Amino acid sequence: MAEKAMEMTLKTGYYGRQRGARLLIHLIVIGVALLMLFPFWLIISVSFTDNLDLARNGYQLIPKQISFAAYDYLFRVPQQLIKAYGVTIFVTFFGTSIGILTMSMLGYGMTRLVGKTRRVAVLFVLFPVLFSGGLIPFYLVMTQMYKLKDTITALVFPYLVSPFYVLLLRSYFAQLPQEIIEAAKMDGASEFRTFFQIIIPLSTPVLATIGLFTALGYWNDYWLALLFIAKSPYKPLQLLLFNMLNNVEVLTRTPEAAAQTAGILPPVEPLRMAMAVVAAGPGVIFSLALGRYFVRGITLGAISK
Amino acid sequence: MEIARAQSGRAVSQISPFVRYMRRNLPIFALMALGVIHIVMIQYMPMFGMVIAFKNYRFADGIFGSPWVGFDNFRFLFGSKIAFQITFNTVYMNFLFIVTGTISALTLAILLNEIYHHKLTQVYQVTLFLPFFVGAVILGYFSLALFRSDGFINTILKSLNMQPILFYMEPKYWRYILVGANLWSSIGFGTVLYLSGIIGINPEYYEAAEIDGANKLQQIFYVMIPMIRYLIVIQLLLAVGKIFTANFGLFYFVPQIYNNGQLLPVADVIDTFVFRAFRGGMSGQIVNLGMAAAAGFYQSVVGFILIVSANFLVKKISPENALF
């Protein structure tokens, strides 16, 4: 009887006797969800609006006159966009793979230490979470000591190891059964071998989650490029996007653009929004497909810490 | 035999404890080495670089060659009214973000809990989470599309026969806009977090309350919220611990202060001030890099004190949730 009641509870939601109330909740939540989608809809719509229509009627949710001119123009001068995609893919791939390896080796090593050494190691990783040198010293160290200005290394290196993620990984590794590690040691496996052949396969869920967050961080990062990339060819997507936001002529006033779009006037505002759609769209769709892993990651980081 | 034992005995006693310790831990240290080197290079080296807040920085002389000026940079910073403005903007806006963010996320989480087993709820959660996937730069595009002189809001005003508003010239709207933009971009995170706490509550507590005659609202206020109050208090404390650090992307891209000085009175926070001063210094403008370095130093130190105090309080309430 109790079980049946429980089942009913689970099926209907505990308070779910009144259909009207639930319908109202659905309507409120749908309203919020539409608000979340609204800005995306707006820029997609503007990117498909005819330039004259835009000039006459302003930004609208449904264009009076649909036009593909912006995309047509954009795909005539795709060089910068392709290059930026290349840089972002490179940075995300190498940053995530090297980073996750380095962080998990450090996090696992910390669980193997004992006594005072362990306490020192934890403090060493924790302190940067709480205190940072700040922008200007960071910039000077990166450019003057390491000479990384205008290099692609400057876009990868600084985010390889996040002290916060190292601490998360450490607490995950610490709760793995220690007997397995002891058994591997008895069989003569080295620390490295234990780590790669036993610990890594046992930790794929947490490694995947932290890997996803790291990859998203690299993909959406504008900060390192804003600081270190002034005139090099290593302009990632987000920096190109920012330059376009600031000044749409970044795309229309290049020699290639002049050659390939002779006589075509750029539809400036739709072009800017088309650029945003093409630059951000694939990343958003990809992340959406992995949405539930991110949802899991939040609870990992904030509750089970 | 005797000799061999004596020799080996001497060998053991000759190895210092340090060497023995190193020998035992060497494989572990090797495993950790890359990460440790990285943390030293990226996290600790800039901390030493903070001395430039006490120097008159000259490019030719580098960090350590530039002359010391004592507290001059700080005197200069706190002597100007900019120090108050950026501190106020940072703390006040973060305060508004914490209040609005917590209330909205909690409300949404409570609502979603009521319909948790409906198949659409999964879709709602991912939709709320959408902003998490787009970079801050895209927020700048959204801002432009909404608030330009011919943007969406003005299209609406025009169709209602109202005067258009030049948003980027009018600071008075921007505290609201920034609160809205922050809510938009962070509500999914908070909602998912609080929802995961609410889901964990044993339904028997509600049943017991219901038997005692509690209605739905009473169950929410007297059962649900007390059950997750640790989660709420901890999130609040950690947010207060970070109240001295602003979300740079939000304040830089949404009001577009990179090419617009009009909105600085309400939108310039410590992080954007330091960045703008730094950027000006890089492009050869006459700005005081020392003052920016002093502001960065001030932010780091006050931020550190706040987060350590917040953690101290969290530890008192619930030790397992403390950061350290």
XYZ file of C-alpha atoms in Angstrom, chain B residues 34-259:
226
model
C 54.303 19.197 -14.641
C 51.314 20.508 -12.754
C 53.463 21.994 -9.994
C 55.719 23.767 -12.490
C 52.650 25.155 -14.234
C 51.143 26.466 -11.009
C 54.442 28.113 -10.051
C 54.789 29.733 -13.482
C 51.194 30.912 -13.928
C 49.900 31.405 -10.382
C 52.866 32.170 -8.135
C 55.189 34.172 -10.382
C 52.576 36.935 -10.901
C 52.193 37.167 -7.108
C 55.831 38.218 -6.896
C 55.139 40.574 -9.755
C 52.653 42.383 -7.518
C 55.547 44.474 -6.214
C 54.990 46.712 -9.218
C 52.105 48.289 -7.303
C 54.858 49.864 -5.202
C 56.959 50.910 -8.173
C 56.916 53.440 -10.931
C 56.776 50.969 -13.768
C 58.961 51.642 -16.777
C 58.976 49.241 -19.704
C 62.677 49.555 -20.323
C 63.532 48.618 -16.726
C 61.125 45.688 -16.303
C 59.376 44.626 -13.105
C 62.405 44.398 -10.881
C 64.458 47.233 -12.353
C 61.824 49.959 -12.026
C 62.287 52.393 -9.104
C 60.384 52.003 -5.836
C 57.823 54.665 -5.013
C 56.380 53.325 -1.773
C 52.654 53.921 -1.443
C 52.469 56.680 -4.052
C 50.337 54.621 -6.445
C 47.842 53.890 -3.677
C 47.762 57.521 -2.549
C 47.076 58.499 -6.132
C 44.336 55.877 -6.536
C 42.518 56.606 -3.290
C 42.992 60.334 -3.714
C 40.937 60.238 -6.918
C 37.200 59.675 -6.870
C 37.635 56.719 -9.216
C 38.541 54.406 -6.322
C 35.172 54.960 -4.667
C 33.296 54.689 -7.944
C 34.756 51.370 -9.032
C 34.552 49.859 -5.549
C 30.935 50.949 -5.173
C 29.964 49.674 -8.622
C 31.636 46.323 -8.029
C 30.149 45.688 -4.592
C 26.714 47.194 -5.229
C 26.152 45.446 -8.551
C 27.360 42.135 -7.147
C 24.996 42.640 -4.211
C 22.075 43.177 -6.600
C 23.163 40.103 -8.581
C 23.275 37.933 -5.464
C 19.817 39.018 -4.248
C 18.027 38.793 -7.606
C 19.900 35.664 -8.668
C 19.182 33.729 -5.486
C 15.485 34.621 -5.351
C 14.856 33.835 -9.027
C 16.841 30.615 -9.072
C 15.131 29.374 -5.912
C 11.688 30.237 -7.255
C 12.355 28.473 -10.539
C 13.818 25.455 -8.787
C 10.701 25.180 -6.579
C 8.458 25.454 -9.641
C 10.466 22.892 -11.608
C 10.339 20.503 -8.661
C 6.554 20.487 -8.879
C 6.729 19.204 -12.439
C 9.999 17.304 -12.123
C 8.730 14.062 -13.576
C 7.206 15.646 -16.634
C 9.245 14.904 -19.714
C 9.409 18.580 -20.692
C 11.344 19.430 -17.525
C 14.546 18.078 -19.045
C 14.044 20.446 -21.973
C 13.392 23.379 -19.620
C 16.571 22.704 -17.683
C 18.753 22.615 -20.768
C 17.102 25.782 -22.125
C 17.772 27.640 -18.889
C 21.331 26.429 -19.181
C 21.765 27.727 -22.720
C 23.596 30.978 -21.839
C 26.240 28.913 -20.089
C 27.341 27.664 -23.506
C 27.775 30.998 -25.238
C 30.761 33.170 -24.569
C 30.483 36.612 -23.006
C 31.252 38.270 -26.342
C 27.890 37.137 -27.735
C 26.245 39.060 -24.884
C 27.617 42.170 -26.576
C 25.767 41.249 -29.776
C 22.541 40.696 -27.844
C 22.982 44.063 -26.160
C 23.497 45.752 -29.517
C 20.474 44.058 -31.082
C 18.252 45.167 -28.205
C 19.516 48.614 -27.276
C 20.905 50.280 -30.409
C 19.155 53.420 -31.526
C 17.420 51.256 -34.171
C 17.467 48.128 -32.013
C 14.551 45.956 -31.010
C 13.399 47.969 -27.973
C 13.313 51.152 -30.005
C 11.417 49.383 -32.794
C 8.768 48.555 -30.193
C 8.757 52.099 -28.801
C 8.398 53.449 -32.313
C 5.458 51.195 -33.065
C 3.825 52.515 -29.889
C 4.488 56.058 -31.096
C 6.919 56.711 -28.260
C 10.221 58.577 -28.312
C 13.221 56.338 -28.992
C 15.757 56.035 -26.171
C 19.486 56.384 -26.768
C 20.395 53.682 -24.271
C 24.151 53.894 -24.683
C 24.044 57.566 -23.711
C 21.908 57.149 -20.588
C 23.558 55.635 -17.514
C 20.276 55.539 -15.576
C 18.971 52.435 -17.362
C 22.077 50.338 -17.029
C 21.894 49.046 -13.497
C 18.597 47.378 -14.470
C 19.948 46.161 -17.782
C 23.027 44.683 -16.130
C 20.890 42.966 -13.492
C 18.760 41.535 -16.310
C 21.770 40.408 -18.323
C 23.288 38.776 -15.271
C 20.025 37.001 -14.459
C 19.712 35.822 -18.026
C 23.195 34.390 -18.101
C 23.375 32.842 -14.629
C 19.879 31.699 -13.712
C 20.260 28.215 -15.188
C 23.263 27.469 -13.052
C 21.556 28.452 -9.789
C 18.315 26.718 -10.705
C 20.007 23.405 -11.474
C 21.970 23.677 -8.255
C 18.983 24.363 -5.988
C 16.822 21.842 -7.833
C 19.377 19.118 -7.171
C 19.163 20.004 -3.476
C 15.355 19.957 -3.450
C 15.180 16.623 -5.279
C 17.264 15.087 -2.528
C 14.638 15.779 0.144
C 12.840 12.689 1.371
C 9.123 13.006 0.416
C 8.119 11.614 3.813
C 8.800 15.016 5.342
C 6.145 16.596 3.130
C 3.754 13.746 3.888
C 4.213 14.282 7.600
C 3.613 18.015 7.181
C 0.535 17.329 5.105
C -0.901 15.024 7.720
C -0.398 17.887 10.177
C -2.511 20.018 7.862
C 0.172 22.097 6.150
C -0.862 23.497 2.789
C 1.451 23.682 -0.198
C 2.965 27.072 0.584
C 3.482 26.097 4.204
C 5.219 22.934 3.066
C 7.546 24.993 0.896
C 8.370 27.526 3.594
C 8.490 25.221 6.595
C 9.811 22.002 5.090
C 11.540 22.518 1.768
C 13.448 25.746 2.384
C 14.662 24.757 5.863
C 15.843 21.445 4.374
C 18.022 23.186 1.794
C 18.980 26.198 3.873
C 22.579 24.967 4.200
C 22.878 24.938 0.452
C 21.439 28.468 0.227
C 23.547 29.887 3.049
C 26.715 28.373 1.648
C 26.072 29.682 -1.848
C 25.349 33.120 -0.381
C 28.489 33.139 1.739
C 30.689 32.057 -1.137
C 29.111 34.736 -3.341
C 29.780 37.349 -0.666
C 33.350 36.077 -0.482
C 33.671 36.922 -4.169
C 31.846 40.243 -4.003
C 35.025 42.162 -4.762
C 35.523 40.407 -8.090
C 33.289 41.426 -10.974
C 32.279 39.404 -14.006
C 34.535 41.195 -16.487
C 32.784 40.023 -19.653
C 29.363 41.195 -18.471
C 30.543 44.705 -17.599
C 32.832 45.079 -20.598
C 30.719 43.739 -23.463
C 27.117 44.456 -22.459
C 27.387 48.251 -21.883
C 30.092 48.323 -24.576
C 32.367 50.467 -22.420
C 35.320 49.592 -24.651
C 34.334 52.377 -27.010
